[in-house]
Structures are given as structure tokens and as C-alpha cells.
PDB file of N, CA and C in Angstrom:
ATOM      1  N   THR A1433     -34.650 -99.844  17.997  1.00 66.00           N
ATOM      2  CA  THR A1433     -33.453 -99.114  17.646  1.00 66.00           C
ATOM      3  C   THR A1433     -33.149 -98.110  18.748  1.00 66.00           C
ATOM      4  N   THR A1434     -31.870 -97.985  19.098  1.00 72.00           N
ATOM      5  CA  THR A1434     -31.445 -97.032  20.115  1.00 72.00           C
ATOM      6  C   THR A1434     -30.276 -96.218  19.581  1.00 72.00           C
ATOM      7  N   GLY A1435     -30.308 -94.911  19.841  1.00 75.00           N
ATOM      8  CA  GLY A1435     -29.210 -94.037  19.449  1.00 75.00           C
ATOM      9  C   GLY A1435     -28.931 -93.037  20.544  1.00 75.00           C
ATOM     10  N   THR A1436     -27.739 -92.485  20.562  1.00 75.00           N
ATOM     11  CA  THR A1436     -27.366 -91.493  21.564  1.00 75.00           C
ATOM     12  C   THR A1436     -26.959 -90.207  20.866  1.00 75.00           C
ATOM     13  N   ILE A1437     -27.527 -89.102  21.312  1.00 75.00           N
ATOM     14  CA  ILE A1437     -27.173 -87.788  20.787  1.00 75.00           C
ATOM     15  C   ILE A1437     -25.825 -87.398  21.383  1.00 75.00           C
ATOM     16  N   THR A1438     -24.949 -86.866  20.555  1.00 71.00           N
ATOM     17  CA  THR A1438     -23.681 -86.365  21.074  1.00 71.00           C
ATOM     18  C   THR A1438     -23.787 -84.860  21.262  1.00 71.00           C
ATOM     19  N   ALA A1439     -22.902 -84.307  22.044  1.00 68.00           N
ATOM     20  CA  ALA A1439     -22.936 -82.876  22.342  1.00 68.00           C
ATOM     21  C   ALA A1439     -22.774 -82.023  21.090  1.00 68.00           C
ATOM     22  N   ASP A1440     -22.168 -82.577  20.050  1.00 71.00           N
ATOM     23  CA  ASP A1440     -21.900 -81.815  18.830  1.00 71.00           C
ATOM     24  C   ASP A1440     -23.018 -81.871  17.800  1.00 71.00           C
ATOM     25  N   HIS A1441     -24.077 -82.608  18.062  1.00 70.00           N
ATOM     26  CA  HIS A1441     -25.160 -82.772  17.088  1.00 70.00           C
ATOM     27  C   HIS A1441     -26.484 -82.309  17.685  1.00 70.00           C
ATOM     28  N   PRO A1442     -26.797 -81.018  17.579  1.00 74.00           N
ATOM     29  CA  PRO A1442     -27.986 -80.481  18.229  1.00 74.00           C
ATOM     30  C   PRO A1442     -29.311 -80.843  17.568  1.00 74.00           C
ATOM     31  N   VAL A1443     -29.282 -81.360  16.318  1.00 76.00           N
ATOM     32  CA  VAL A1443     -30.523 -81.740  15.649  1.00 76.00           C
ATOM     33  C   VAL A1443     -30.420 -83.207  15.253  1.00 76.00           C
ATOM     34  N   THR A1444     -31.428 -83.984  15.625  1.00 78.00           N
ATOM     35  CA  THR A1444     -31.448 -85.406  15.303  1.00 78.00           C
ATOM     36  C   THR A1444     -32.724 -85.728  14.541  1.00 78.00           C
ATOM     37  N   TRP A1445     -32.567 -86.254  13.321  1.00 76.00           N
ATOM     38  CA  TRP A1445     -33.699 -86.667  12.485  1.00 76.00           C
ATOM     39  C   TRP A1445     -33.944 -88.141  12.708  1.00 76.00           C
ATOM     40  N   CYS A1446     -35.194 -88.512  12.942  1.00 78.00           N
ATOM     41  CA  CYS A1446     -35.548 -89.914  13.154  1.00 78.00           C
ATOM     42  C   CYS A1446     -36.616 -90.324  12.147  1.00 78.00           C
ATOM     43  N   THR A1447     -36.327 -91.376  11.405  1.00 80.00           N
ATOM     44  CA  THR A1447     -37.309 -92.002  10.527  1.00 80.00           C
ATOM     45  C   THR A1447     -37.338 -93.468  10.936  1.00 80.00           C
ATOM     46  N   PRO A1448     -38.089 -93.776  11.997  1.00 81.00           N
ATOM     47  CA  PRO A1448     -37.991 -95.112  12.590  1.00 81.00           C
ATOM     48  C   PRO A1448     -38.610 -96.208  11.734  1.00 81.00           C
ATOM     49  N   SER A1449     -37.954 -97.363  11.746  1.00 87.00           N
ATOM     50  CA  SER A1449     -38.507 -98.557  11.112  1.00 87.00           C
ATOM     51  C   SER A1449     -39.035 -99.503  12.183  1.00 87.00           C
ATOM     52  N   GLY A1450     -39.100 -98.999  13.398  1.00 89.00           N
ATOM     53  CA  GLY A1450     -39.623 -99.674  14.583  1.00 89.00           C
ATOM     54  C   GLY A1450     -39.585 -98.640  15.690  1.00 89.00           C
ATOM     55  N   ASN A1451     -40.167 -98.948  16.844  1.00 93.00           N
ATOM     56  CA  ASN A1451     -40.091 -97.993  17.946  1.00 93.00           C
ATOM     57  C   ASN A1451     -38.627 -97.702  18.243  1.00 93.00           C
ATOM     58  N   MET A1452     -38.327 -96.450  18.552  1.00 92.00           N
ATOM     59  CA  MET A1452     -36.946 -95.997  18.670  1.00 92.00           C
ATOM     60  C   MET A1452     -36.721 -95.271  19.983  1.00 92.00           C
ATOM     61  N   THR A1453     -35.525 -95.403  20.534  1.00 93.00           N
ATOM     62  CA  THR A1453     -35.122 -94.682  21.735  1.00 93.00           C
ATOM     63  C   THR A1453     -33.927 -93.805  21.396  1.00 93.00           C
ATOM     64  N   VAL A1454     -34.006 -92.536  21.798  1.00 92.00           N
ATOM     65  CA  VAL A1454     -32.900 -91.592  21.613  1.00 92.00           C
ATOM     66  C   VAL A1454     -32.436 -91.173  22.998  1.00 92.00           C
ATOM     67  N   ASN A1455     -31.183 -91.465  23.339  1.00 91.00           N
ATOM     68  CA  ASN A1455     -30.620 -91.107  24.638  1.00 91.00           C
ATOM     69  C   ASN A1455     -29.953 -89.742  24.561  1.00 91.00           C
ATOM     70  N   LEU A1456     -30.258 -88.890  25.538  1.00 91.00           N
ATOM     71  CA  LEU A1456     -29.619 -87.580  25.633  1.00 91.00           C
ATOM     72  C   LEU A1456     -28.255 -87.727  26.293  1.00 91.00           C
ATOM     73  N   PRO A1457     -27.329 -86.817  26.007  1.00 88.00           N
ATOM     74  CA  PRO A1457     -26.035 -86.878  26.682  1.00 88.00           C
ATOM     75  C   PRO A1457     -26.176 -86.521  28.164  1.00 88.00           C
ATOM     76  N   ALA A1458     -25.179 -86.879  28.949  1.00 87.00           N
ATOM     77  CA  ALA A1458     -25.153 -86.521  30.366  1.00 87.00           C
ATOM     78  C   ALA A1458     -25.142 -85.003  30.516  1.00 87.00           C
ATOM     79  N   LEU A1459     -25.686 -84.517  31.612  1.00 85.00           N
ATOM     80  CA  LEU A1459     -25.756 -83.066  31.836  1.00 85.00           C
ATOM     81  C   LEU A1459     -24.390 -82.399  31.735  1.00 85.00           C
ATOM     82  N   ALA A1460     -23.371 -83.019  32.314  1.00 82.00           N
ATOM     83  CA  ALA A1460     -22.032 -82.431  32.294  1.00 82.00           C
ATOM     84  C   ALA A1460     -21.488 -82.327  30.872  1.00 82.00           C
ATOM     85  N   THR A1461     -21.858 -83.254  30.018  1.00 83.00           N
ATOM     86  CA  THR A1461     -21.402 -83.238  28.628  1.00 83.00           C
ATOM     87  C   THR A1461     -22.180 -82.212  27.818  1.00 83.00           C
ATOM     88  N   ALA A1462     -23.484 -82.107  28.075  1.00 83.00           N
ATOM     89  CA  ALA A1462     -24.349 -81.230  27.286  1.00 83.00           C
ATOM     90  C   ALA A1462     -24.104 -79.751  27.565  1.00 83.00           C
ATOM     91  N   ARG A1463     -23.771 -79.409  28.778  1.00 81.00           N
ATOM     92  CA  ARG A1463     -23.540 -78.028  29.194  1.00 81.00           C
ATOM     93  C   ARG A1463     -24.834 -77.242  29.342  1.00 81.00           C
ATOM     94  N   SER A1464     -24.861 -76.379  30.293  1.00 86.00           N
ATOM     95  CA  SER A1464     -26.019 -75.533  30.556  1.00 86.00           C
ATOM     96  C   SER A1464     -26.318 -74.642  29.354  1.00 86.00           C
ATOM     97  N   GLY A1465     -27.601 -74.584  28.986  1.00 89.00           N
ATOM     98  CA  GLY A1465     -28.036 -73.754  27.882  1.00 89.00           C
ATOM     99  C   GLY A1465     -28.012 -74.431  26.529  1.00 89.00           C
ATOM    100  N   LYS A1466     -27.496 -75.645  26.466  1.00 88.00           N
ATOM    101  CA  LYS A1466     -27.425 -76.364  25.194  1.00 88.00           C
ATOM    102  C   LYS A1466     -28.807 -76.875  24.817  1.00 88.00           C
ATOM    103  N   GLU A1467     -29.235 -76.602  23.592  1.00 90.00           N
ATOM    104  CA  GLU A1467     -30.533 -77.063  23.092  1.00 90.00           C
ATOM    105  C   GLU A1467     -30.335 -78.206  22.109  1.00 90.00           C
ATOM    106  N   TYR A1468     -31.286 -79.140  22.149  1.00 91.00           N
ATOM    107  CA  TYR A1468     -31.313 -80.250  21.199  1.00 91.00           C
ATOM    108  C   TYR A1468     -32.715 -80.346  20.624  1.00 91.00           C
ATOM    109  N   THR A1469     -32.796 -80.626  19.335  1.00 93.00           N
ATOM    110  CA  THR A1469     -34.078 -80.821  18.672  1.00 93.00           C
ATOM    111  C   THR A1469     -34.119 -82.232  18.118  1.00 93.00           C
ATOM    112  N   ILE A1470     -35.185 -82.960  18.440  1.00 92.00           N
ATOM    113  CA  ILE A1470     -35.398 -84.306  17.945  1.00 92.00           C
ATOM    114  C   ILE A1470     -36.626 -84.259  17.051  1.00 92.00           C
ATOM    115  N   ILE A1471     -36.475 -84.742  15.825  1.00 92.00           N
ATOM    116  CA  ILE A1471     -37.540 -84.664  14.830  1.00 92.00           C
ATOM    117  C   ILE A1471     -37.934 -86.066  14.392  1.00 92.00           C
ATOM    118  N   LYS A1472     -39.204 -86.400  14.541  1.00 92.00           N
ATOM    119  CA  LYS A1472     -39.763 -87.630  13.961  1.00 92.00           C
ATOM    120  C   LYS A1472     -40.309 -87.210  12.610  1.00 92.00           C
ATOM    121  N   SER A1473     -39.601 -87.604  11.553  1.00 91.00           N
ATOM    122  CA  SER A1473     -39.853 -87.023  10.241  1.00 91.00           C
ATOM    123  C   SER A1473     -40.836 -87.793   9.371  1.00 91.00           C
ATOM    124  N   ASP A1474     -41.519 -88.777   9.935  1.00 92.00           N
ATOM    125  CA  ASP A1474     -42.482 -89.517   9.124  1.00 92.00           C
ATOM    126  C   ASP A1474     -43.808 -89.676   9.881  1.00 92.00           C
ATOM    127  N   THR A1475     -44.774 -90.285   9.228  1.00 93.00           N
ATOM    128  CA  THR A1475     -46.095 -90.475   9.840  1.00 93.00           C
ATOM    129  C   THR A1475     -46.350 -91.938  10.203  1.00 93.00           C
ATOM    130  N   SER A1476     -45.284 -92.711  10.340  1.00 93.00           N
ATOM    131  CA  SER A1476     -45.437 -94.122  10.711  1.00 93.00           C
ATOM    132  C   SER A1476     -46.047 -94.246  12.111  1.00 93.00           C
ATOM    133  N   ALA A1477     -46.502 -95.434  12.437  1.00 95.00           N
ATOM    134  CA  ALA A1477     -47.088 -95.697  13.750  1.00 95.00           C
ATOM    135  C   ALA A1477     -46.035 -95.832  14.840  1.00 95.00           C
ATOM    136  N   TYR A1478     -44.768 -95.842  14.470  1.00 94.00           N
ATOM    137  CA  TYR A1478     -43.689 -96.034  15.440  1.00 94.00           C
ATOM    138  C   TYR A1478     -43.451 -94.771  16.273  1.00 94.00           C
ATOM    139  N   THR A1479     -43.038 -94.978  17.512  1.00 94.00           N
ATOM    140  CA  THR A1479     -42.752 -93.875  18.417  1.00 94.00           C
ATOM    141  C   THR A1479     -41.250 -93.635  18.508  1.00 94.00           C
ATOM    142  N   VAL A1480     -40.891 -92.425  18.948  1.00 93.00           N
ATOM    143  CA  VAL A1480     -39.509 -92.091  19.282  1.00 93.00           C
ATOM    144  C   VAL A1480     -39.535 -91.628  20.733  1.00 93.00           C
ATOM    145  N   THR A1481     -38.842 -92.357  21.609  1.00 95.00           N
ATOM    146  CA  THR A1481     -38.801 -92.025  23.026  1.00 95.00           C
ATOM    147  C   THR A1481     -37.463 -91.377  23.345  1.00 95.00           C
ATOM    148  N   VAL A1482     -37.509 -90.158  23.878  1.00 95.00           N
ATOM    149  CA  VAL A1482     -36.314 -89.414  24.248  1.00 95.00           C
ATOM    150  C   VAL A1482     -36.053 -89.667  25.731  1.00 95.00           C
ATOM    151  N   VAL A1483     -34.842 -90.163  26.051  1.00 95.00           N
ATOM    152  CA  VAL A1483     -34.522 -90.579  27.414  1.00 95.00           C
ATOM    153  C   VAL A1483     -33.272 -89.844  27.904  1.00 95.00           C
ATOM    154  N   PRO A1484     -33.369 -89.137  29.023  1.00 92.00           N
ATOM    155  CA  PRO A1484     -32.179 -88.492  29.582  1.00 92.00           C
ATOM    156  C   PRO A1484     -31.256 -89.529  30.226  1.00 92.00           C
ATOM    157  N   THR A1485     -29.963 -89.294  30.144  1.00 86.00           N
ATOM    158  CA  THR A1485     -28.980 -90.230  30.681  1.00 86.00           C
ATOM    159  C   THR A1485     -28.963 -90.245  32.204  1.00 86.00           C
ATOM    160  N   ASP A1486     -28.999 -89.081  32.829  1.00 87.00           N
ATOM    161  CA  ASP A1486     -28.769 -89.037  34.268  1.00 87.00           C
ATOM    162  C   ASP A1486     -29.730 -88.138  35.047  1.00 87.00           C
ATOM    163  N   THR A1487     -30.885 -87.826  34.481  1.00 90.00           N
ATOM    164  CA  THR A1487     -31.823 -86.951  35.182  1.00 90.00           C
ATOM    165  C   THR A1487     -33.214 -87.104  34.571  1.00 90.00           C
ATOM    166  N   ASN A1488     -33.945 -86.011  34.356  1.00 93.00           N
ATOM    167  CA  ASN A1488     -35.306 -86.105  33.819  1.00 93.00           C
ATOM    168  C   ASN A1488     -35.582 -84.978  32.819  1.00 93.00           C
ATOM    169  N   ILE A1489     -36.758 -85.067  32.186  1.00 95.00           N
ATOM    170  CA  ILE A1489     -37.219 -84.029  31.261  1.00 95.00           C
ATOM    171  C   ILE A1489     -38.481 -83.430  31.886  1.00 95.00           C
ATOM    172  N   ASP A1490     -38.376 -82.225  32.417  1.00 95.00           N
ATOM    173  CA  ASP A1490     -39.506 -81.583  33.112  1.00 95.00           C
ATOM    174  C   ASP A1490     -40.168 -82.516  34.118  1.00 95.00           C
ATOM    175  N   GLY A1491     -39.344 -83.244  34.870  1.00 93.00           N
ATOM    176  CA  GLY A1491     -39.841 -84.121  35.925  1.00 93.00           C
ATOM    177  C   GLY A1491     -40.230 -85.516  35.479  1.00 93.00           C
ATOM    178  N   ALA A1492     -40.219 -85.781  34.187  1.00 96.00           N
ATOM    179  CA  ALA A1492     -40.604 -87.097  33.667  1.00 96.00           C
ATOM    180  C   ALA A1492     -39.354 -87.898  33.280  1.00 96.00           C
ATOM    181  N   SER A1493     -39.483 -89.210  33.302  1.00 96.00           N
ATOM    182  CA  SER A1493     -38.344 -90.069  32.979  1.00 96.00           C
ATOM    183  C   SER A1493     -38.041 -90.117  31.484  1.00 96.00           C
ATOM    184  N   ASN A1494     -39.005 -89.671  30.644  1.00 96.00           N
ATOM    185  CA  ASN A1494     -38.774 -89.640  29.192  1.00 96.00           C
ATOM    186  C   ASN A1494     -39.801 -88.732  28.530  1.00 96.00           C
ATOM    187  N   TYR A1495     -39.651 -88.563  27.221  1.00 96.00           N
ATOM    188  CA  TYR A1495     -40.608 -87.800  26.424  1.00 96.00           C
ATOM    189  C   TYR A1495     -40.839 -88.598  25.151  1.00 96.00           C
ATOM    190  N   VAL A1496     -42.092 -88.818  24.788  1.00 96.00           N
ATOM    191  CA  VAL A1496     -42.416 -89.663  23.642  1.00 96.00           C
ATOM    192  C   VAL A1496     -42.976 -88.824  22.495  1.00 96.00           C
ATOM    193  N   LEU A1497     -42.367 -88.988  21.318  1.00 95.00           N
ATOM    194  CA  LEU A1497     -42.917 -88.451  20.084  1.00 95.00           C
ATOM    195  C   LEU A1497     -43.825 -89.553  19.543  1.00 95.00           C
ATOM    196  N   ALA A1498     -45.112 -89.301  19.567  1.00 94.00           N
ATOM    197  CA  ALA A1498     -46.109 -90.330  19.255  1.00 94.00           C
ATOM    198  C   ALA A1498     -46.061 -90.759  17.797  1.00 94.00           C
ATOM    199  N   GLY A1499     -46.533 -91.963  17.558  1.00 92.00           N
ATOM    200  CA  GLY A1499     -46.647 -92.472  16.199  1.00 92.00           C
ATOM    201  C   GLY A1499     -47.853 -91.864  15.500  1.00 92.00           C
ATOM    202  N   GLY A1500     -47.888 -92.008  14.187  1.00 91.00           N
ATOM    203  CA  GLY A1500     -49.035 -91.564  13.402  1.00 91.00           C
ATOM    204  C   GLY A1500     -48.940 -90.167  12.843  1.00 91.00           C
ATOM    205  N   ALA A1501     -47.900 -89.426  13.193  1.00 92.00           N
ATOM    206  CA  ALA A1501     -47.741 -88.055  12.691  1.00 92.00           C
ATOM    207  C   ALA A1501     -46.284 -87.630  12.817  1.00 92.00           C
ATOM    208  N   ARG A1502     -45.953 -86.536  12.158  1.00 92.00           N
ATOM    209  CA  ARG A1502     -44.618 -85.948  12.314  1.00 92.00           C
ATOM    210  C   ARG A1502     -44.626 -85.130  13.609  1.00 92.00           C
ATOM    211  N   HIS A1503     -43.554 -85.230  14.372  1.00 94.00           N
ATOM    212  CA  HIS A1503     -43.457 -84.495  15.636  1.00 94.00           C
ATOM    213  C   HIS A1503     -42.043 -83.964  15.810  1.00 94.00           C
ATOM    214  N   THR A1504     -41.944 -82.872  16.573  1.00 94.00           N
ATOM    215  CA  THR A1504     -40.657 -82.272  16.894  1.00 94.00           C
ATOM    216  C   THR A1504     -40.679 -81.827  18.352  1.00 94.00           C
ATOM    217  N   VAL A1505     -39.563 -82.033  19.054  1.00 96.00           N
ATOM    218  CA  VAL A1505     -39.422 -81.486  20.397  1.00 96.00           C
ATOM    219  C   VAL A1505     -38.041 -80.841  20.498  1.00 96.00           C
ATOM    220  N   THR A1506     -38.004 -79.660  21.107  1.00 95.00           N
ATOM    221  CA  THR A1506     -36.736 -78.993  21.394  1.00 95.00           C
ATOM    222  C   THR A1506     -36.621 -78.896  22.902  1.00 95.00           C
ATOM    223  N   ILE A1507     -35.485 -79.358  23.415  1.00 94.00           N
ATOM    224  CA  ILE A1507     -35.258 -79.351  24.857  1.00 94.00           C
ATOM    225  C   ILE A1507     -33.958 -78.620  25.152  1.00 94.00           C
ATOM    226  N   ILE A1508     -33.854 -78.119  26.379  1.00 93.00           N
ATOM    227  CA  ILE A1508     -32.663 -77.382  26.793  1.00 93.00           C
ATOM    228  C   ILE A1508     -32.146 -77.983  28.096  1.00 93.00           C
ATOM    229  N   CYS A1509     -30.836 -78.008  28.225  1.00 91.00           N
ATOM    230  CA  CYS A1509     -30.174 -78.513  29.424  1.00 91.00           C
ATOM    231  C   CYS A1509     -29.943 -77.349  30.381  1.00 91.00           C
ATOM    232  N   ASP A1510     -30.324 -77.531  31.655  1.00 90.00           N
ATOM    233  CA  ASP A1510     -30.033 -76.457  32.611  1.00 90.00           C
ATOM    234  C   ASP A1510     -28.705 -76.684  33.331  1.00 90.00           C
ATOM    235  N   GLY A1511     -28.039 -77.812  33.039  1.00 85.00           N
ATOM    236  CA  GLY A1511     -26.713 -78.078  33.580  1.00 85.00           C
ATOM    237  C   GLY A1511     -26.688 -78.618  34.991  1.00 85.00           C
ATOM    238  N   VAL A1512     -27.823 -78.598  35.703  1.00 86.00           N
ATOM    239  CA  VAL A1512     -27.854 -79.041  37.090  1.00 86.00           C
ATOM    240  C   VAL A1512     -29.015 -79.980  37.376  1.00 86.00           C
ATOM    241  N   ASN A1513     -30.223 -79.518  37.099  1.00 86.00           N
ATOM    242  CA  ASN A1513     -31.416 -80.264  37.498  1.00 86.00           C
ATOM    243  C   ASN A1513     -32.040 -81.098  36.395  1.00 86.00           C
ATOM    244  N   GLY A1514     -31.627 -80.903  35.171  1.00 90.00           N
ATOM    245  CA  GLY A1514     -32.204 -81.725  34.109  1.00 90.00           C
ATOM    246  C   GLY A1514     -32.472 -80.972  32.838  1.00 90.00           C
ATOM    247  N   TRP A1515     -33.445 -81.500  32.097  1.00 94.00           N
ATOM    248  CA  TRP A1515     -33.819 -81.023  30.784  1.00 94.00           C
ATOM    249  C   TRP A1515     -35.192 -80.396  30.840  1.00 94.00           C
ATOM    250  N   HIS A1516     -35.417 -79.395  29.996  1.00 95.00           N
ATOM    251  CA  HIS A1516     -36.699 -78.701  29.972  1.00 95.00           C
ATOM    252  C   HIS A1516     -37.171 -78.562  28.529  1.00 95.00           C
ATOM    253  N   ILE A1517     -38.454 -78.760  28.299  1.00 95.00           N
ATOM    254  CA  ILE A1517     -39.019 -78.642  26.962  1.00 95.00           C
ATOM    255  C   ILE A1517     -39.158 -77.166  26.614  1.00 95.00           C
ATOM    256  N   VAL A1518     -38.572 -76.774  25.493  1.00 95.00           N
ATOM    257  CA  VAL A1518     -38.668 -75.413  24.993  1.00 95.00           C
ATOM    258  C   VAL A1518     -39.872 -75.299  24.072  1.00 95.00           C
ATOM    259  N   SER A1519     -40.039 -76.307  23.194  1.00 89.00           N
ATOM    260  CA  SER A1519     -41.187 -76.324  22.298  1.00 89.00           C
ATOM    261  C   SER A1519     -41.425 -77.751  21.826  1.00 89.00           C
ATOM    262  N   SER A1520     -42.674 -78.017  21.443  1.00 89.00           N
ATOM    263  CA  SER A1520     -43.016 -79.313  20.863  1.00 89.00           C
ATOM    264  C   SER A1520     -44.172 -79.122  19.894  1.00 89.00           C
ATOM    265  N   LYS A1521     -44.139 -79.888  18.802  1.00 86.00           N
ATOM    266  CA  LYS A1521     -45.198 -79.825  17.804  1.00 86.00           C
ATOM    267  C   LYS A1521     -45.522 -81.227  17.356  1.00 86.00           C
TER     268      LYS A1521
END
């Protein structure tokens, strides 16, 4: 399953029925300082992979919310160089 976060939806709940990919909006669309939170709300073995559209997340090509537990990541757009992790649990 693949989904794309829009600039107007800062919180995305994921209850995957298979491994899932969540695409972040482009930097120009997201705007500098915009935060997004992605929540894996179940304990299934499936993963949720967060993928930036046109850059990286703290230097990596993606960020994975692992299977087997509930996980949350909050990221912020710097508007120029990419996305940065604010918090993860």
C-alpha cells in the first residue's frame, strides 16, 4: 500500500494490512517549519516506510517504522535541504 501526505494533513494514522509506504510532500509544498507526524497504530509485523519526494530524512533515503510494535515519528521540513526527525518512539 502506498499513500501520499498532503500539506494540509500533518498527522497520518497507519494501520497497515501489508507493508506500507507513505510519501512526504515536496519541500516547496510542505514549506519550511512544517511538521508531520506518522503513526503506526498497531502491533502487526508490517512496516511503514516514510519516503521523501525530492530529498532525504536526516541524510537517509527513508525512515522505517518497524513491525511488531506501535511507533510514531515526527519530522520537520527545513524548506531547502530536506527533512529532519524531531522525535520518534
